[in-house]
């Protein structure tokens, strides 16, 4: 009887763990993860991100920038076709984010959670974190800039939709700097919160509903997302109605800072400290021996990716 029980437990544990060692099922309740188990799943994803090549990161970030263009296109078109109705015009706003999250593209605001979690554990250096942020943000902005150029020069938008698209940036430019920043903090909180909860889900339908409802809150609450904001700003610049410097400093910069602080401080750090010392028990071997020294953590080269903490599960 004991041998059968041990065998059943071994089979169950094998089923409930991915090859990386991260939990695929909750220990206490099979279809529900604890905070520690969610953290373990997040840092496995972070390890993949932080050890990815520049080409992979840039290509994925470009794809996310193009997907944001879809959100901008649909929001402008729906705004024009519904006469600016605040609810109906926003119904398709989350579509670009659905592509990004379910398609596993690299989005700057989504990227605030996994790599930061790895850095907090001193399993990756601060320069490596900034390398990822810089590459992903660059790719997102280039993708959004190309998308905005296409929308501004090809006639895809109707005249009414083009006027609506220009109005988004014009309204933001008229908004006080600190108000934009505060709105962006809440948007960053929503995005990073989506990432945390997303790692607690195991089926695509639940993930779809999470992403759709969460990102619907951004236009409903008149909040700002940095990549969407940059795309809106560049659309106005291409039309000759705004200087790049003014758009960057008065619109994109406060949104970028707000998103970053909302994602990192209000969600990532808080979620990290709600976990316990068991948060890495299945996600790395050798305990503190794998941690970077303080010098490595703070002064590591930008090319460093830290030390991969994920032990390959040899039972798979």
mmCIF file of C-alpha atoms in Angstrom:
data_model
loop_
_atom_site.group_PDB
_atom_site.id
_atom_site.type_symbol
_atom_site.label_atom_id
_atom_site.label_comp_id
_atom_site.label_asym_id
_atom_site.label_seq_id
_atom_site.Cartn_x
_atom_site.Cartn_y
_atom_site.Cartn_z
ATOM 1 C CA UNK A 1 0.000 0.000 0.000
ATOM 2 C CA UNK A 2 2.827 2.385 0.886
ATOM 3 C CA UNK A 3 4.621 1.649 -2.392
ATOM 4 C CA UNK A 4 1.420 2.364 -4.345
ATOM 5 C CA UNK A 5 0.972 5.647 -2.493
ATOM 6 C CA UNK A 6 4.568 6.689 -3.195
ATOM 7 C CA UNK A 7 4.167 5.785 -6.855
ATOM 8 C CA UNK A 8 0.921 7.748 -7.145
ATOM 9 C CA UNK A 9 2.553 10.744 -5.473
ATOM 10 C CA UNK A 10 5.523 10.577 -7.849
ATOM 11 C CA UNK A 11 3.226 10.450 -10.879
ATOM 12 C CA UNK A 12 1.154 13.351 -9.574
ATOM 13 C CA UNK A 13 4.251 15.457 -8.870
ATOM 14 C CA UNK A 14 5.596 14.748 -12.359
ATOM 15 C CA UNK A 15 2.334 15.829 -13.929
ATOM 16 C CA UNK A 16 2.193 18.950 -11.778
ATOM 17 C CA UNK A 17 5.680 20.187 -12.694
ATOM 18 C CA UNK A 18 6.959 21.599 -15.941
ATOM 19 C CA UNK A 19 10.347 20.556 -17.298
ATOM 20 C CA UNK A 20 11.830 23.718 -15.798
ATOM 21 C CA UNK A 21 10.697 22.624 -12.335
ATOM 22 C CA UNK A 22 8.007 25.307 -12.055
ATOM 23 C CA UNK A 23 4.654 24.105 -10.712
ATOM 24 C CA UNK A 24 1.991 23.221 -13.259
ATOM 25 C CA UNK A 25 -0.545 22.569 -10.531
ATOM 26 C CA UNK A 26 -1.086 23.900 -7.032
ATOM 27 C CA UNK A 27 0.149 21.845 -4.095
ATOM 28 C CA UNK A 28 -2.737 22.559 -1.744
ATOM 29 C CA UNK A 29 -5.485 22.914 -4.349
ATOM 30 C CA UNK A 30 -4.620 21.470 -7.755
ATOM 31 C CA UNK A 31 -6.333 24.126 -9.866
ATOM 32 C CA UNK A 32 -5.209 27.073 -7.719
ATOM 33 C CA UNK A 33 -1.675 28.352 -7.147
ATOM 34 C CA UNK A 34 -0.346 29.932 -3.962
ATOM 35 C CA UNK A 35 1.578 33.225 -4.087
ATOM 36 C CA UNK A 36 4.842 31.270 -3.829
ATOM 37 C CA UNK A 37 3.864 29.019 -6.743
ATOM 38 C CA UNK A 38 2.861 32.003 -8.886
ATOM 39 C CA UNK A 39 6.251 33.542 -8.137
ATOM 40 C CA UNK A 40 8.003 30.318 -9.153
ATOM 41 C CA UNK A 41 6.181 30.341 -12.494
ATOM 42 C CA UNK A 42 7.021 34.013 -13.064
ATOM 43 C CA UNK A 43 10.737 33.646 -12.537
ATOM 44 C CA UNK A 44 10.907 30.666 -14.874
ATOM 45 C CA UNK A 45 9.462 32.948 -17.565
ATOM 46 C CA UNK A 46 11.879 35.685 -16.479
ATOM 47 C CA UNK A 47 14.838 33.371 -16.953
ATOM 48 C CA UNK A 48 13.749 32.753 -20.541
ATOM 49 C CA UNK A 49 13.412 36.494 -21.161
ATOM 50 C CA UNK A 50 16.657 37.565 -19.568
ATOM 51 C CA UNK A 51 18.707 34.942 -21.415
ATOM 52 C CA UNK A 52 17.102 35.668 -24.802
ATOM 53 C CA UNK A 53 19.254 37.123 -27.567
ATOM 54 C CA UNK A 54 18.973 40.744 -28.659
ATOM 55 C CA UNK A 55 17.477 39.602 -31.950
ATOM 56 C CA UNK A 56 14.736 37.622 -30.208
ATOM 57 C CA UNK A 57 13.890 40.448 -27.826
ATOM 58 C CA UNK A 58 13.791 43.097 -30.557
ATOM 59 C CA UNK A 59 11.716 40.960 -32.929
ATOM 60 C CA UNK A 60 9.195 40.148 -30.207
ATOM 61 C CA UNK A 61 9.087 43.786 -29.072
ATOM 62 C CA UNK A 62 8.506 44.944 -32.653
ATOM 63 C CA UNK A 63 5.586 42.532 -32.935
ATOM 64 C CA UNK A 64 4.131 44.017 -29.739
ATOM 65 C CA UNK A 65 4.522 47.545 -31.159
ATOM 66 C CA UNK A 66 2.645 46.510 -34.297
ATOM 67 C CA UNK A 67 -0.084 44.936 -32.133
ATOM 68 C CA UNK A 68 -0.472 48.228 -30.249
ATOM 69 C CA UNK A 69 -1.088 49.878 -33.625
ATOM 70 C CA UNK A 70 -4.149 47.626 -33.931
ATOM 71 C CA UNK A 71 -5.440 48.950 -30.615
ATOM 72 C CA UNK A 72 -4.876 52.543 -31.787
ATOM 73 C CA UNK A 73 -6.550 51.855 -35.155
ATOM 74 C CA UNK A 74 -9.627 50.217 -33.643
ATOM 75 C CA UNK A 75 -10.013 52.748 -30.849
ATOM 76 C CA UNK A 76 -9.885 55.654 -33.324
ATOM 77 C CA UNK A 77 -12.280 53.965 -35.742
ATOM 78 C CA UNK A 78 -14.772 52.995 -33.048
ATOM 79 C CA UNK A 79 -14.573 56.475 -31.504
ATOM 80 C CA UNK A 80 -15.489 58.017 -34.848
ATOM 81 C CA UNK A 81 -18.208 55.519 -35.739
ATOM 82 C CA UNK A 82 -19.933 55.755 -32.336
ATOM 83 C CA UNK A 83 -19.793 59.524 -32.092
ATOM 84 C CA UNK A 84 -17.281 59.392 -29.262
ATOM 85 C CA UNK A 85 -19.395 57.162 -27.011
ATOM 86 C CA UNK A 86 -17.079 56.430 -24.043
ATOM 87 C CA UNK A 87 -18.192 52.808 -23.698
ATOM 88 C CA UNK A 88 -18.848 51.632 -27.244
ATOM 89 C CA UNK A 89 -15.692 53.267 -28.621
ATOM 90 C CA UNK A 90 -13.504 51.289 -26.198
ATOM 91 C CA UNK A 91 -14.921 47.817 -26.779
ATOM 92 C CA UNK A 92 -12.131 46.743 -29.166
ATOM 93 C CA UNK A 93 -9.339 48.643 -27.400
ATOM 94 C CA UNK A 94 -7.961 45.510 -25.658
ATOM 95 C CA UNK A 95 -7.467 43.535 -28.889
ATOM 96 C CA UNK A 96 -3.832 44.520 -29.365
ATOM 97 C CA UNK A 97 -3.063 43.534 -25.777
ATOM 98 C CA UNK A 98 -4.822 40.204 -26.300
ATOM 99 C CA UNK A 99 -2.436 39.521 -29.186
ATOM 100 C CA UNK A 100 0.522 40.527 -27.038
ATOM 101 C CA UNK A 101 -0.250 38.572 -23.865
ATOM 102 C CA UNK A 102 -1.604 35.414 -25.489
ATOM 103 C CA UNK A 103 0.981 35.585 -28.266
ATOM 104 C CA UNK A 104 3.817 35.972 -25.714
ATOM 105 C CA UNK A 105 5.205 39.152 -27.305
ATOM 106 C CA UNK A 106 7.488 41.471 -25.367
ATOM 107 C CA UNK A 107 5.740 44.617 -24.109
ATOM 108 C CA UNK A 108 7.598 47.114 -21.916
ATOM 109 C CA UNK A 109 4.939 47.445 -19.244
ATOM 110 C CA UNK A 110 4.353 43.697 -19.161
ATOM 111 C CA UNK A 111 8.118 43.281 -18.790
ATOM 112 C CA UNK A 112 8.243 45.165 -15.486
ATOM 113 C CA UNK A 113 7.241 42.098 -13.474
ATOM 114 C CA UNK A 114 9.192 38.942 -14.461
ATOM 115 C CA UNK A 115 12.724 40.396 -14.857
ATOM 116 C CA UNK A 116 12.356 42.546 -11.733
ATOM 117 C CA UNK A 117 11.371 39.479 -9.726
ATOM 118 C CA UNK A 118 14.543 37.740 -10.890
ATOM 119 C CA UNK A 119 16.643 40.811 -10.074
ATOM 120 C CA UNK A 120 15.164 41.103 -6.586
ATOM 121 C CA UNK A 121 16.404 37.566 -5.935
ATOM 122 C CA UNK A 122 19.913 38.622 -7.092
ATOM 123 C CA UNK A 123 19.791 35.958 -9.771
ATOM 124 C CA UNK A 124 20.227 38.615 -12.450
ATOM 125 C CA UNK A 125 22.088 41.920 -12.400
ATOM 126 C CA UNK A 126 20.635 45.406 -12.557
ATOM 127 C CA UNK A 127 22.459 46.138 -15.862
ATOM 128 C CA UNK A 128 20.918 42.985 -17.350
ATOM 129 C CA UNK A 129 17.489 44.236 -16.271
ATOM 130 C CA UNK A 130 18.109 47.647 -17.855
ATOM 131 C CA UNK A 131 19.319 45.899 -21.028
ATOM 132 C CA UNK A 132 16.001 44.063 -21.336
ATOM 133 C CA UNK A 133 13.969 47.159 -20.591
ATOM 134 C CA UNK A 134 15.912 49.220 -23.125
ATOM 135 C CA UNK A 135 15.685 46.660 -25.924
ATOM 136 C CA UNK A 136 11.995 45.961 -25.355
ATOM 137 C CA UNK A 137 11.058 49.633 -25.098
ATOM 138 C CA UNK A 138 13.059 50.410 -28.247
ATOM 139 C CA UNK A 139 11.359 47.622 -30.182
ATOM 140 C CA UNK A 140 7.914 48.659 -28.937
ATOM 141 C CA UNK A 141 8.454 52.298 -29.912
ATOM 142 C CA UNK A 142 9.848 51.442 -33.356
ATOM 143 C CA UNK A 143 6.922 49.109 -34.026
ATOM 144 C CA UNK A 144 4.438 51.745 -32.859
ATOM 145 C CA UNK A 145 6.210 54.439 -34.906
ATOM 146 C CA UNK A 146 6.016 52.353 -38.080
ATOM 147 C CA UNK A 147 2.378 51.592 -37.406
ATOM 148 C CA UNK A 148 1.555 55.249 -36.793
ATOM 149 C CA UNK A 149 3.344 56.187 -40.030
ATOM 150 C CA UNK A 150 1.290 53.656 -41.955
ATOM 151 C CA UNK A 151 -1.956 54.974 -40.473
ATOM 152 C CA UNK A 152 -0.973 58.589 -41.153
ATOM 153 C CA UNK A 153 0.090 58.061 -44.764
ATOM 154 C CA UNK A 154 -2.033 55.306 -46.292
ATOM 155 C CA UNK A 155 -5.600 56.457 -45.794
ATOM 156 C CA UNK A 156 -6.520 53.417 -43.688
ATOM 157 C CA UNK A 157 -8.312 55.708 -41.260
ATOM 158 C CA UNK A 158 -11.395 57.545 -42.423
ATOM 159 C CA UNK A 159 -11.283 61.356 -42.064
ATOM 160 C CA UNK A 160 -13.414 61.146 -38.929
ATOM 161 C CA UNK A 161 -11.235 58.397 -37.466
ATOM 162 C CA UNK A 162 -8.063 60.348 -38.297
ATOM 163 C CA UNK A 163 -9.477 63.389 -36.524
ATOM 164 C CA UNK A 164 -10.298 61.221 -33.504
ATOM 165 C CA UNK A 165 -6.775 59.731 -33.544
ATOM 166 C CA UNK A 166 -5.215 63.187 -33.556
ATOM 167 C CA UNK A 167 -7.543 64.290 -30.775
ATOM 168 C CA UNK A 168 -6.228 61.652 -28.357
ATOM 169 C CA UNK A 169 -2.727 63.157 -28.320
ATOM 170 C CA UNK A 170 -4.034 66.733 -28.381
ATOM 171 C CA UNK A 171 -6.096 66.042 -25.259
ATOM 172 C CA UNK A 172 -3.108 64.481 -23.501
ATOM 173 C CA UNK A 173 -0.820 67.409 -24.351
ATOM 174 C CA UNK A 174 -3.324 69.728 -22.687
ATOM 175 C CA UNK A 175 -3.341 67.564 -19.540
ATOM 176 C CA UNK A 176 -0.978 68.655 -16.722
ATOM 177 C CA UNK A 177 2.294 66.695 -16.516
ATOM 178 C CA UNK A 178 1.650 65.347 -13.021
ATOM 179 C CA UNK A 179 -1.894 64.311 -13.893
ATOM 180 C CA UNK A 180 -0.576 62.268 -16.823
ATOM 181 C CA UNK A 181 1.995 60.729 -14.498
ATOM 182 C CA UNK A 182 -0.625 59.781 -11.892
ATOM 183 C CA UNK A 183 -2.935 58.259 -14.507
ATOM 184 C CA UNK A 184 -0.011 56.274 -15.910
ATOM 185 C CA UNK A 185 0.839 54.912 -12.445
ATOM 186 C CA UNK A 186 -2.587 53.322 -12.245
ATOM 187 C CA UNK A 187 -2.266 51.954 -15.773
ATOM 188 C CA UNK A 188 1.079 50.404 -14.809
ATOM 189 C CA UNK A 189 -0.553 48.845 -11.781
ATOM 190 C CA UNK A 190 -3.229 47.277 -13.990
ATOM 191 C CA UNK A 191 -0.750 45.887 -16.517
ATOM 192 C CA UNK A 192 1.626 44.377 -13.963
ATOM 193 C CA UNK A 193 -1.365 43.042 -12.034
ATOM 194 C CA UNK A 194 -2.531 41.291 -15.193
ATOM 195 C CA UNK A 195 0.878 39.634 -15.528
ATOM 196 C CA UNK A 196 0.806 38.379 -11.944
ATOM 197 C CA UNK A 197 -2.717 36.974 -12.224
ATOM 198 C CA UNK A 198 -1.999 35.582 -15.710
ATOM 199 C CA UNK A 199 0.597 33.245 -14.199
ATOM 200 C CA UNK A 200 -2.070 31.858 -11.873
ATOM 201 C CA UNK A 201 -4.235 30.746 -14.811
ATOM 202 C CA UNK A 202 -3.920 27.562 -16.820
ATOM 203 C CA UNK A 203 -6.424 27.883 -19.668
ATOM 204 C CA UNK A 204 -6.677 30.272 -22.607
ATOM 205 C CA UNK A 205 -10.314 31.269 -22.050
ATOM 206 C CA UNK A 206 -9.578 32.545 -18.543
ATOM 207 C CA UNK A 207 -6.499 34.403 -19.799
ATOM 208 C CA UNK A 208 -8.535 35.976 -22.610
ATOM 209 C CA UNK A 209 -11.179 37.240 -20.193
ATOM 210 C CA UNK A 210 -8.529 38.551 -17.803
ATOM 211 C CA UNK A 211 -6.700 40.506 -20.508
ATOM 212 C CA UNK A 212 -9.856 41.845 -22.149
ATOM 213 C CA UNK A 213 -11.549 43.080 -18.978
ATOM 214 C CA UNK A 214 -8.362 44.484 -17.443
ATOM 215 C CA UNK A 215 -7.255 46.483 -20.469
ATOM 216 C CA UNK A 216 -10.788 47.697 -21.050
ATOM 217 C CA UNK A 217 -10.312 49.604 -17.790
ATOM 218 C CA UNK A 218 -7.599 51.790 -19.344
ATOM 219 C CA UNK A 219 -9.841 53.726 -21.782
ATOM 220 C CA UNK A 220 -12.811 53.564 -19.406
ATOM 221 C CA UNK A 221 -10.786 55.288 -16.665
ATOM 222 C CA UNK A 222 -8.984 57.578 -19.137
ATOM 223 C CA UNK A 223 -5.592 56.148 -18.184
ATOM 224 C CA UNK A 224 -2.427 56.067 -20.298
ATOM 225 C CA UNK A 225 -0.161 53.299 -21.562
ATOM 226 C CA UNK A 226 3.274 54.395 -22.779
ATOM 227 C CA UNK A 227 3.393 52.470 -26.075
ATOM 228 C CA UNK A 228 -0.150 53.476 -27.019
ATOM 229 C CA UNK A 229 0.656 57.058 -26.013
ATOM 230 C CA UNK A 230 3.826 57.110 -28.112
ATOM 231 C CA UNK A 231 1.878 55.811 -31.116
ATOM 232 C CA UNK A 232 -0.778 58.489 -30.640
ATOM 233 C CA UNK A 233 1.872 61.191 -30.271
ATOM 234 C CA UNK A 234 3.785 60.108 -33.379
ATOM 235 C CA UNK A 235 0.580 60.084 -35.437
ATOM 236 C CA UNK A 236 0.172 63.761 -34.582
ATOM 237 C CA UNK A 237 3.853 64.448 -35.339
ATOM 238 C CA UNK A 238 3.553 62.821 -38.774
ATOM 239 C CA UNK A 239 0.610 65.117 -39.473
ATOM 240 C CA UNK A 240 2.795 68.152 -38.770
ATOM 241 C CA UNK A 241 0.641 69.255 -35.860
ATOM 242 C CA UNK A 242 3.097 68.608 -33.027
ATOM 243 C CA UNK A 243 6.853 68.743 -32.529
ATOM 244 C CA UNK A 244 8.582 65.525 -31.504
ATOM 245 C CA UNK A 245 10.283 67.216 -28.545
ATOM 246 C CA UNK A 246 7.064 68.598 -27.098
ATOM 247 C CA UNK A 247 5.235 65.322 -27.602
ATOM 248 C CA UNK A 248 8.015 63.353 -25.950
ATOM 249 C CA UNK A 249 8.555 65.579 -22.923
ATOM 250 C CA UNK A 250 4.956 66.640 -22.302
ATOM 251 C CA UNK A 251 3.199 63.361 -23.078
ATOM 252 C CA UNK A 252 5.323 60.227 -23.469
ATOM 253 C CA UNK A 253 7.866 60.876 -20.695
ATOM 254 C CA UNK A 254 5.391 61.290 -17.787
ATOM 255 C CA UNK A 255 3.473 58.231 -19.011
ATOM 256 C CA UNK A 256 6.677 56.171 -19.233
ATOM 257 C CA UNK A 257 7.709 57.114 -15.693
ATOM 258 C CA UNK A 258 4.216 56.509 -14.317
ATOM 259 C CA UNK A 259 3.840 53.099 -15.955
ATOM 260 C CA UNK A 260 7.277 52.042 -14.686
ATOM 261 C CA UNK A 261 6.637 53.097 -11.099
ATOM 262 C CA UNK A 262 3.133 51.636 -11.081
ATOM 263 C CA UNK A 263 4.389 48.305 -12.393
ATOM 264 C CA UNK A 264 7.583 47.989 -10.390
ATOM 265 C CA UNK A 265 6.811 49.561 -7.027
ATOM 266 C CA UNK A 266 3.100 49.078 -6.554
ATOM 267 C CA UNK A 267 2.833 45.557 -7.944
ATOM 268 C CA UNK A 268 6.165 43.821 -8.448
ATOM 269 C CA UNK A 269 7.788 44.721 -5.139
ATOM 270 C CA UNK A 270 4.588 44.328 -3.124
ATOM 271 C CA UNK A 271 3.859 40.930 -4.669
ATOM 272 C CA UNK A 272 7.443 39.866 -4.073
ATOM 273 C CA UNK A 273 7.277 40.640 -0.361
ATOM 274 C CA UNK A 274 3.987 38.803 0.091
ATOM 275 C CA UNK A 275 5.783 35.566 -0.771
ATOM 276 C CA UNK A 276 7.714 33.498 1.756
ATOM 277 C CA UNK A 277 11.143 31.909 1.913
ATOM 278 C CA UNK A 278 9.655 28.925 0.056
ATOM 279 C CA UNK A 279 9.123 30.961 -3.096
ATOM 280 C CA UNK A 280 12.163 29.454 -4.845
ATOM 281 C CA UNK A 281 12.193 25.942 -3.458
ATOM 282 C CA UNK A 282 11.399 24.373 -6.842
ATOM 283 C CA UNK A 283 12.902 27.044 -9.035
ATOM 284 C CA UNK A 284 16.612 26.839 -8.374
ATOM 285 C CA UNK A 285 19.265 24.580 -6.923
ATOM 286 C CA UNK A 286 22.005 25.329 -4.375
ATOM 287 C CA UNK A 287 20.133 28.155 -2.639
ATOM 288 C CA UNK A 288 22.207 31.264 -2.039
ATOM 289 C CA UNK A 289 25.177 29.784 -3.911
ATOM 290 C CA UNK A 290 23.465 30.787 -7.150
ATOM 291 C CA UNK A 291 22.914 34.387 -6.097
ATOM 292 C CA UNK A 292 25.113 37.104 -7.576
ATOM 293 C CA UNK A 293 27.426 38.955 -5.268
ATOM 294 C CA UNK A 294 26.469 42.545 -4.494
ATOM 295 C CA UNK A 295 29.167 43.739 -6.888
ATOM 296 C CA UNK A 296 27.971 41.423 -9.677
ATOM 297 C CA UNK A 297 24.379 42.446 -9.013
ATOM 298 C CA UNK A 298 25.020 46.189 -9.222
ATOM 299 C CA UNK A 299 27.953 46.449 -11.639
ATOM 300 C CA UNK A 300 27.540 43.465 -13.947
ATOM 301 C CA UNK A 301 28.091 44.177 -17.623
ATOM 302 C CA UNK A 302 25.052 44.912 -19.762
ATOM 303 C CA UNK A 303 25.778 41.709 -21.684
ATOM 304 C CA UNK A 304 25.500 39.626 -18.525
ATOM 305 C CA UNK A 305 22.312 37.642 -18.100
ATOM 306 C CA UNK A 306 22.982 36.471 -14.568
ATOM 307 C CA UNK A 307 23.098 32.812 -13.646
ATOM 308 C CA UNK A 308 20.273 30.684 -14.908
ATOM 309 C CA UNK A 309 18.543 29.406 -11.787
ATOM 310 C CA UNK A 310 16.203 26.947 -13.467
ATOM 311 C CA UNK A 311 17.205 23.318 -12.922
ATOM 312 C CA UNK A 312 16.085 21.054 -15.757
ATOM 313 C CA UNK A 313 13.699 18.444 -14.395
ATOM 314 C CA UNK A 314 15.443 15.231 -15.369
ATOM 315 C CA UNK A 315 12.268 13.228 -14.731
ATOM 316 C CA UNK A 316 10.791 14.654 -17.967
#
